[in-house]
PDB file of C-alpha atoms in Angstrom:
ATOM      1  CA  UNK A 186       0.000   0.000   0.000  1.00 49.00           C
ATOM      2  CA  UNK A 187       0.878   3.664  -0.034  1.00 50.00           C
ATOM      3  CA  UNK A 188       2.215   3.693   3.526  1.00 51.00           C
ATOM      4  CA  UNK A 189       3.815   0.227   3.522  1.00 53.00           C
ATOM      5  CA  UNK A 190       7.566  -0.317   3.817  1.00 58.00           C
ATOM      6  CA  UNK A 191       7.704  -3.233   1.372  1.00 67.00           C
ATOM      7  CA  UNK A 192      10.152  -3.187  -1.542  1.00 76.00           C
ATOM      8  CA  UNK A 193       8.883  -3.465  -5.111  1.00 80.00           C
ATOM      9  CA  UNK A 194      11.037  -5.297  -7.628  1.00 80.00           C
ATOM     10  CA  UNK A 195      12.250  -3.076 -10.537  1.00 85.00           C
ATOM     11  CA  UNK A 196      14.642  -5.432 -12.340  1.00 84.00           C
ATOM     12  CA  UNK A 197      18.101  -6.957 -12.115  1.00 85.00           C
ATOM     13  CA  UNK A 198      21.223  -7.681 -14.187  1.00 82.00           C
ATOM     14  CA  UNK A 199      23.756 -10.512 -14.141  1.00 77.00           C
ATOM     15  CA  UNK A 200      27.470  -9.664 -14.638  1.00 75.00           C
ATOM     16  CA  UNK A 201      30.070 -12.360 -15.407  1.00 68.00           C
ATOM     17  CA  UNK A 202      33.359 -11.675 -13.596  1.00 64.00           C
ATOM     18  CA  UNK A 203      35.107 -14.955 -14.422  1.00 57.00           C
ATOM     19  CA  UNK A 204      37.248 -13.552 -17.265  1.00 61.00           C
ATOM     20  CA  UNK A 205      38.614 -10.628 -15.238  1.00 62.00           C
ATOM     21  CA  UNK A 206      42.211 -10.635 -14.032  1.00 64.00           C
ATOM     22  CA  UNK A 207      43.838  -8.506 -11.356  1.00 61.00           C
ATOM     23  CA  UNK A 208      43.944  -4.850 -12.376  1.00 66.00           C
ATOM     24  CA  UNK A 209      41.053  -5.086 -14.856  1.00 70.00           C
ATOM     25  CA  UNK A 210      38.336  -2.428 -14.697  1.00 75.00           C
ATOM     26  CA  UNK A 211      34.898  -3.253 -16.084  1.00 75.00           C
ATOM     27  CA  UNK A 212      32.522  -0.320 -16.579  1.00 78.00           C
ATOM     28  CA  UNK A 213      29.378  -0.595 -18.679  1.00 81.00           C
ATOM     29  CA  UNK A 214      25.616  -0.211 -18.812  1.00 86.00           C
ATOM     30  CA  UNK A 215      23.565  -3.395 -18.321  1.00 83.00           C
ATOM     31  CA  UNK A 216      19.905  -3.794 -19.272  1.00 86.00           C
ATOM     32  CA  UNK A 217      17.559  -4.598 -16.404  1.00 86.00           C
ATOM     33  CA  UNK A 218      15.594  -7.835 -16.843  1.00 84.00           C
ATOM     34  CA  UNK A 219      13.106  -9.918 -14.922  1.00 83.00           C
ATOM     35  CA  UNK A 220      14.617 -12.654 -12.742  1.00 78.00           C
ATOM     36  CA  UNK A 221      12.352 -15.102 -10.883  1.00 76.00           C
ATOM     37  CA  UNK A 222      14.895 -15.290  -8.058  1.00 73.00           C
ATOM     38  CA  UNK A 223      14.014 -11.733  -7.084  1.00 77.00           C
ATOM     39  CA  UNK A 224      10.518 -11.139  -8.453  1.00 74.00           C
ATOM     40  CA  UNK A 225       7.563 -13.476  -7.959  1.00 72.00           C
ATOM     41  CA  UNK A 226       5.369 -12.147 -10.774  1.00 73.00           C
ATOM     42  CA  UNK A 227       6.512 -11.393 -14.320  1.00 70.00           C
ATOM     43  CA  UNK A 228       6.469  -7.616 -14.490  1.00 68.00           C
ATOM     44  CA  UNK A 229       7.248  -5.014 -17.115  1.00 80.00           C
ATOM     45  CA  UNK A 230      10.959  -4.221 -16.765  1.00 85.00           C
ATOM     46  CA  UNK A 231      12.647  -1.219 -18.369  1.00 87.00           C
ATOM     47  CA  UNK A 232      15.789   0.795 -17.722  1.00 87.00           C
ATOM     48  CA  UNK A 233      19.413  -0.067 -17.177  1.00 86.00           C
ATOM     49  CA  UNK A 234      22.095   0.072 -14.490  1.00 86.00           C
ATOM     50  CA  UNK A 235      25.666   1.361 -14.730  1.00 83.00           C
ATOM     51  CA  UNK A 236      28.231  -0.806 -12.930  1.00 79.00           C
ATOM     52  CA  UNK A 237      31.959  -0.199 -12.465  1.00 75.00           C
ATOM     53  CA  UNK A 238      34.095  -3.056 -11.136  1.00 73.00           C
ATOM     54  CA  UNK A 239      37.789  -2.863 -10.252  1.00 70.00           C
ATOM     55  CA  UNK A 240      39.082  -6.422  -9.828  1.00 63.00           C
ATOM     56  CA  UNK A 241      41.737  -6.897  -7.140  1.00 60.00           C
ATOM     57  CA  UNK A 242      41.223 -10.552  -6.223  1.00 51.00           C
ATOM     58  CA  UNK A 243      37.855 -12.031  -5.357  1.00 45.00           C
ATOM     59  CA  UNK A 244      36.853 -12.629  -1.751  1.00 42.00           C
ATOM     60  CA  UNK A 245      33.138 -13.099  -2.349  1.00 40.00           C
ATOM     61  CA  UNK A 246      30.370 -10.527  -2.390  1.00 37.00           C
ATOM     62  CA  UNK A 247      30.377  -8.138   0.528  1.00 38.00           C
ATOM     63  CA  UNK A 248      27.161  -6.748   2.062  1.00 37.00           C
ATOM     64  CA  UNK A 249      25.505  -3.688   0.547  1.00 36.00           C
ATOM     65  CA  UNK A 250      25.964  -0.558   2.622  1.00 37.00           C
ATOM     66  CA  UNK A 251      22.497   0.761   3.534  1.00 38.00           C
ATOM     67  CA  UNK A 252      21.517   3.953   1.757  1.00 37.00           C
ATOM     68  CA  UNK A 253      24.391   3.954  -0.732  1.00 38.00           C
ATOM     69  CA  UNK A 254      25.099   2.660  -4.213  1.00 38.00           C
ATOM     70  CA  UNK A 255      28.265   0.809  -3.319  1.00 37.00           C
ATOM     71  CA  UNK A 256      29.200  -2.617  -2.040  1.00 37.00           C
ATOM     72  CA  UNK A 257      30.952  -2.353   1.310  1.00 37.00           C
ATOM     73  CA  UNK A 258      34.494  -3.721   1.496  1.00 40.00           C
ATOM     74  CA  UNK A 259      35.370  -5.989   4.428  1.00 42.00           C
ATOM     75  CA  UNK A 260      36.203  -4.035   7.564  1.00 43.00           C
ATOM     76  CA  UNK A 261      39.595  -2.348   7.621  1.00 48.00           C
ATOM     77  CA  UNK A 262      42.085  -4.364   9.639  1.00 50.00           C
ATOM     78  CA  UNK A 263      40.021  -7.569   9.572  1.00 48.00           C
ATOM     79  CA  UNK A 264      41.762 -10.583   8.051  1.00 50.00           C
ATOM     80  CA  UNK A 265      39.855 -12.425   5.307  1.00 52.00           C
ATOM     81  CA  UNK A 266      39.968 -15.876   3.723  1.00 52.00           C
ATOM     82  CA  UNK A 267      39.777 -16.899   0.082  1.00 59.00           C
ATOM     83  CA  UNK A 268      41.306 -15.271  -2.979  1.00 70.00           C
ATOM     84  CA  UNK A 269      42.772 -11.812  -2.524  1.00 81.00           C
ATOM     85  CA  UNK A 270      45.514  -9.654  -3.962  1.00 87.00           C
ATOM     86  CA  UNK A 271      48.479  -8.042  -2.278  1.00 92.00           C
ATOM     87  CA  UNK A 272      50.269  -4.854  -3.278  1.00 94.00           C
ATOM     88  CA  UNK A 273      53.960  -5.292  -2.480  1.00 96.00           C
ATOM     89  CA  UNK A 274      56.423  -2.403  -2.558  1.00 96.00           C
ATOM     90  CA  UNK A 275      60.091  -3.398  -2.421  1.00 97.00           C
ATOM     91  CA  UNK A 276      61.626  -0.295  -0.889  1.00 97.00           C
ATOM     92  CA  UNK A 277      65.288  -0.935  -0.059  1.00 97.00           C
ATOM     93  CA  UNK A 278      67.844  -3.205   1.597  1.00 97.00           C
ATOM     94  CA  UNK A 279      70.948  -2.627   3.668  1.00 97.00           C
ATOM     95  CA  UNK A 280      73.935  -4.562   4.966  1.00 96.00           C
ATOM     96  CA  UNK A 281      73.831  -7.240   2.254  1.00 96.00           C
ATOM     97  CA  UNK A 282      76.833  -9.426   1.445  1.00 94.00           C
ATOM     98  CA  UNK A 283      79.424  -8.192  -1.080  1.00 93.00           C
ATOM     99  CA  UNK A 284      79.811 -10.754  -3.890  1.00 90.00           C
ATOM    100  CA  UNK A 285      81.954  -8.818  -6.376  1.00 86.00           C
ATOM    101  CA  UNK A 286      85.724  -8.292  -6.238  1.00 84.00           C
ATOM    102  CA  UNK A 287      85.312  -4.580  -5.753  1.00 86.00           C
ATOM    103  CA  UNK A 288      83.518  -5.136  -2.438  1.00 91.00           C
ATOM    104  CA  UNK A 289      79.993  -4.521  -3.737  1.00 93.00           C
ATOM    105  CA  UNK A 290      77.105  -6.451  -5.323  1.00 94.00           C
ATOM    106  CA  UNK A 291      74.607  -5.816  -8.130  1.00 95.00           C
ATOM    107  CA  UNK A 292      71.429  -6.749  -6.245  1.00 96.00           C
ATOM    108  CA  UNK A 293      67.916  -7.329  -7.516  1.00 97.00           C
ATOM    109  CA  UNK A 294      64.880  -8.664  -5.682  1.00 97.00           C
ATOM    110  CA  UNK A 295      62.481 -11.421  -6.708  1.00 97.00           C
ATOM    111  CA  UNK A 296      59.015 -11.888  -5.180  1.00 97.00           C
ATOM    112  CA  UNK A 297      57.644 -15.436  -5.078  1.00 96.00           C
ATOM    113  CA  UNK A 298      53.987 -16.044  -4.168  1.00 94.00           C
ATOM    114  CA  UNK A 299      52.487 -19.380  -5.200  1.00 90.00           C
ATOM    115  CA  UNK A 300      53.093 -19.625  -8.959  1.00 89.00           C
ATOM    116  CA  UNK A 301      53.673 -15.872  -9.320  1.00 91.00           C
ATOM    117  CA  UNK A 302      57.152 -14.361  -9.679  1.00 94.00           C
ATOM    118  CA  UNK A 303      58.083 -10.693 -10.038  1.00 96.00           C
ATOM    119  CA  UNK A 304      61.549  -9.110 -10.316  1.00 96.00           C
ATOM    120  CA  UNK A 305      62.850  -5.629  -9.612  1.00 97.00           C
ATOM    121  CA  UNK A 306      65.516  -3.841 -11.626  1.00 96.00           C
ATOM    122  CA  UNK A 307      69.203  -4.451 -10.891  1.00 96.00           C
ATOM    123  CA  UNK A 308      70.990  -1.821  -8.788  1.00 96.00           C
ATOM    124  CA  UNK A 309      74.658  -1.736  -9.825  1.00 94.00           C
ATOM    125  CA  UNK A 310      77.507  -1.741  -7.303  1.00 94.00           C
ATOM    126  CA  UNK A 311      75.542  -1.250  -4.081  1.00 95.00           C
ATOM    127  CA  UNK A 312      75.192  -2.847  -0.650  1.00 96.00           C
ATOM    128  CA  UNK A 313      72.324  -0.468   0.204  1.00 97.00           C
ATOM    129  CA  UNK A 314      70.081  -0.722  -2.886  1.00 97.00           C
ATOM    130  CA  UNK A 315      66.871   1.293  -3.199  1.00 97.00           C
ATOM    131  CA  UNK A 316      64.281  -0.116  -5.620  1.00 97.00           C
ATOM    132  CA  UNK A 317      60.958   1.548  -4.701  1.00 96.00           C
ATOM    133  CA  UNK A 318      59.060  -0.755  -7.063  1.00 96.00           C
ATOM    134  CA  UNK A 319      55.484  -1.923  -6.557  1.00 95.00           C
ATOM    135  CA  UNK A 320      53.868  -5.171  -7.740  1.00 95.00           C
ATOM    136  CA  UNK A 321      50.388  -6.680  -7.366  1.00 91.00           C
ATOM    137  CA  UNK A 322      50.010 -10.443  -6.944  1.00 91.00           C
ATOM    138  CA  UNK A 323      46.984 -12.697  -6.415  1.00 87.00           C
ATOM    139  CA  UNK A 324      46.955 -15.337  -3.700  1.00 85.00           C
ATOM    140  CA  UNK A 325      44.759 -17.893  -1.969  1.00 77.00           C
ATOM    141  CA  UNK A 326      44.740 -18.765   1.710  1.00 70.00           C
ATOM    142  CA  UNK A 327      46.908 -21.485   3.234  1.00 71.00           C
ATOM    143  CA  UNK A 328      50.253 -22.531   1.766  1.00 70.00           C
ATOM    144  CA  UNK A 329      50.003 -20.086  -1.152  1.00 76.00           C
ATOM    145  CA  UNK A 330      49.669 -17.095   1.173  1.00 88.00           C
ATOM    146  CA  UNK A 331      53.367 -16.929   2.161  1.00 93.00           C
ATOM    147  CA  UNK A 332      55.301 -14.280   0.223  1.00 95.00           C
ATOM    148  CA  UNK A 333      59.008 -14.998  -0.268  1.00 96.00           C
ATOM    149  CA  UNK A 334      61.303 -12.012  -0.845  1.00 97.00           C
ATOM    150  CA  UNK A 335      64.590 -13.187  -2.357  1.00 97.00           C
ATOM    151  CA  UNK A 336      67.627 -11.002  -3.110  1.00 97.00           C
ATOM    152  CA  UNK A 337      70.240 -12.040  -5.665  1.00 96.00           C
ATOM    153  CA  UNK A 338      73.484 -10.605  -7.006  1.00 95.00           C
ATOM    154  CA  UNK A 339      73.317 -10.193 -10.787  1.00 92.00           C
ATOM    155  CA  UNK A 340      76.457 -11.318 -12.624  1.00 83.00           C
ATOM    156  CA  UNK A 341      77.249 -10.859 -16.310  1.00 70.00           C
ATOM    157  CA  UNK A 342      79.631 -13.295 -17.983  1.00 62.00           C
ATOM    158  CA  UNK A 343      82.223 -12.388 -20.612  1.00 52.00           C
ATOM    159  CA  UNK A 344      80.157 -14.324 -23.182  1.00 57.00           C
ATOM    160  CA  UNK A 345      77.136 -12.079 -22.675  1.00 52.00           C
ATOM    161  CA  UNK A 346      75.136 -14.398 -20.443  1.00 56.00           C
ATOM    162  CA  UNK A 347      74.103 -13.756 -16.867  1.00 64.00           C
ATOM    163  CA  UNK A 348      73.719 -15.612 -13.586  1.00 82.00           C
ATOM    164  CA  UNK A 349      72.452 -14.857 -10.099  1.00 90.00           C
ATOM    165  CA  UNK A 350      74.018 -15.531  -6.696  1.00 92.00           C
ATOM    166  CA  UNK A 351      71.840 -15.834  -3.617  1.00 95.00           C
ATOM    167  CA  UNK A 352      72.162 -12.955  -1.122  1.00 96.00           C
ATOM    168  CA  UNK A 353      69.371 -13.833   1.305  1.00 96.00           C
ATOM    169  CA  UNK A 354      65.602 -14.098   1.654  1.00 96.00           C
ATOM    170  CA  UNK A 355      62.690 -13.714   4.044  1.00 96.00           C
ATOM    171  CA  UNK A 356      59.134 -15.092   4.248  1.00 96.00           C
ATOM    172  CA  UNK A 357      56.090 -12.916   4.958  1.00 95.00           C
ATOM    173  CA  UNK A 358      52.792 -14.542   6.030  1.00 93.00           C
ATOM    174  CA  UNK A 359      49.895 -12.705   4.351  1.00 91.00           C
ATOM    175  CA  UNK A 360      46.920 -14.555   5.884  1.00 86.00           C
ATOM    176  CA  UNK A 361      47.123 -12.790   9.280  1.00 87.00           C
ATOM    177  CA  UNK A 362      47.239  -9.340   7.649  1.00 87.00           C
ATOM    178  CA  UNK A 363      44.126  -7.185   7.749  1.00 85.00           C
ATOM    179  CA  UNK A 364      42.404  -5.964   4.591  1.00 85.00           C
ATOM    180  CA  UNK A 365      43.344  -2.399   3.556  1.00 85.00           C
ATOM    181  CA  UNK A 366      45.768  -2.204   6.491  1.00 88.00           C
ATOM    182  CA  UNK A 367      49.262  -1.399   5.124  1.00 92.00           C
ATOM    183  CA  UNK A 368      52.322  -2.898   6.827  1.00 94.00           C
ATOM    184  CA  UNK A 369      55.778  -1.298   6.400  1.00 96.00           C
ATOM    185  CA  UNK A 370      58.462  -3.416   8.042  1.00 95.00           C
ATOM    186  CA  UNK A 371      62.118  -4.427   8.003  1.00 96.00           C
ATOM    187  CA  UNK A 372      62.753  -8.174   7.585  1.00 97.00           C
ATOM    188  CA  UNK A 373      66.018  -9.949   8.404  1.00 96.00           C
ATOM    189  CA  UNK A 374      67.595 -11.806   5.476  1.00 96.00           C
ATOM    190  CA  UNK A 375      68.385 -15.486   6.075  1.00 96.00           C
ATOM    191  CA  UNK A 376      69.585 -18.515   4.111  1.00 95.00           C
ATOM    192  CA  UNK A 377      66.812 -20.664   2.614  1.00 95.00           C
ATOM    193  CA  UNK A 378      67.474 -23.994   0.946  1.00 93.00           C
ATOM    194  CA  UNK A 379      64.526 -23.391  -1.430  1.00 92.00           C
ATOM    195  CA  UNK A 380      66.576 -20.740  -3.216  1.00 93.00           C
ATOM    196  CA  UNK A 381      70.195 -21.770  -2.593  1.00 91.00           C
ATOM    197  CA  UNK A 382      71.483 -25.343  -2.526  1.00 87.00           C
ATOM    198  CA  UNK A 383      74.761 -24.451  -0.846  1.00 87.00           C
ATOM    199  CA  UNK A 384      74.536 -22.731   2.525  1.00 89.00           C
ATOM    200  CA  UNK A 385      75.699 -19.145   2.014  1.00 84.00           C
ATOM    201  CA  UNK A 386      76.763 -16.392   4.388  1.00 91.00           C
ATOM    202  CA  UNK A 387      73.804 -14.040   4.677  1.00 95.00           C
ATOM    203  CA  UNK A 388      73.663 -10.600   6.285  1.00 96.00           C
ATOM    204  CA  UNK A 389      71.443  -7.540   6.072  1.00 96.00           C
ATOM    205  CA  UNK A 390      67.751  -6.789   5.959  1.00 97.00           C
ATOM    206  CA  UNK A 391      65.076  -5.618   3.501  1.00 97.00           C
ATOM    207  CA  UNK A 392      62.279  -3.040   3.864  1.00 97.00           C
ATOM    208  CA  UNK A 393      58.932  -4.162   2.439  1.00 97.00           C
ATOM    209  CA  UNK A 394      55.495  -2.528   2.365  1.00 96.00           C
ATOM    210  CA  UNK A 395      52.489  -4.843   1.939  1.00 96.00           C
ATOM    211  CA  UNK A 396      48.810  -4.029   1.469  1.00 93.00           C
ATOM    212  CA  UNK A 397      46.218  -6.802   1.177  1.00 91.00           C
ATOM    213  CA  UNK A 398      43.164  -5.856  -0.881  1.00 85.00           C
ATOM    214  CA  UNK A 399      39.738  -7.424  -1.546  1.00 76.00           C
ATOM    215  CA  UNK A 400      37.410  -7.191  -4.539  1.00 48.00           C
ATOM    216  CA  UNK A 401      35.844  -3.717  -4.737  1.00 47.00           C
ATOM    217  CA  UNK A 402      32.654  -2.869  -6.566  1.00 46.00           C
ATOM    218  CA  UNK A 403      30.954   0.489  -7.096  1.00 47.00           C
ATOM    219  CA  UNK A 404      27.475   0.849  -8.547  1.00 48.00           C
ATOM    220  CA  UNK A 405      25.562   3.796 -10.037  1.00 50.00           C
ATOM    221  CA  UNK A 406      21.890   3.539 -10.964  1.00 50.00           C
ATOM    222  CA  UNK A 407      20.314   5.380 -13.888  1.00 54.00           C
ATOM    223  CA  UNK A 408      16.745   5.930 -12.654  1.00 53.00           C
ATOM    224  CA  UNK A 409      15.683   8.063 -15.614  1.00 56.00           C
ATOM    225  CA  UNK A 410      14.188   5.074 -17.458  1.00 54.00           C
ATOM    226  CA  UNK A 411      12.811   3.130 -14.506  1.00 53.00           C
ATOM    227  CA  UNK A 412       9.045   3.639 -14.161  1.00 55.00           C
ATOM    228  CA  UNK A 413       7.665   4.597 -10.783  1.00 57.00           C
ATOM    229  CA  UNK A 414       5.285   2.140  -9.195  1.00 53.00           C
ATOM    230  CA  UNK A 415       1.693   3.352  -9.724  1.00 56.00           C
ATOM    231  CA  UNK A 416       0.091   4.909  -6.673  1.00 57.00           C
ATOM    232  CA  UNK A 417      -2.800   2.921  -5.270  1.00 55.00           C
ATOM    233  CA  UNK A 418      -5.325   5.742  -4.854  1.00 53.00           C
ATOM    234  CA  UNK A 419      -7.902   3.379  -3.368  1.00 57.00           C
ATOM    235  CA  UNK A 420      -5.688   2.732  -0.343  1.00 53.00           C
ATOM    236  CA  UNK A 421      -4.323   6.259  -0.009  1.00 50.00           C
ATOM    237  CA  UNK A 422      -5.675   8.344   2.829  1.00 48.00           C
TER     238      UNK A 422
END
């Protein structure tokens, strides 16, 4: 009736997110249609809805914030399960081992997370390299949620080839980290048999900034073509 608080179905749209990869932005208009899951009676449906999706690793659909046109992200600082993404900034290192005859190294950093690998640029002749490079990687919970930060010395051979000598690594557990809660921390470099068969002398530390992110969705509704529900004059007072 006129004074009731019931909701009247105006239409819905289905959006396939399966083909999106991290960093993709989907923005488009979608026609509103009748869906028996949301409307009991077949009604006349017109209009469309504009949806913008920025994909940063799916964690499932979050609740709709009352009174807004956006889907609420999980609470800041609360750890989540499932697929997510992490923004990793490799800032700098200090005190690393000198591998070259001149008493320096040519260090670069490799990030290893599940099947994902990312490398920074090589900093020539430095034991205190500064990279300031940012990468985004997807991850699942459990075993695949441990980020390995590995530093190598880049060597060029006289024949034009190259090789890498292990300088140290650290592991960072991502599962305990809260969503949208950045962590900037120094990590001690250690020897790890996963990355170096022979046990090497390792010194120094590396500064890493991590930021775990969920899927974010924003929605805008074009109401210009959506008909208003007819007023029931018989029940109006």
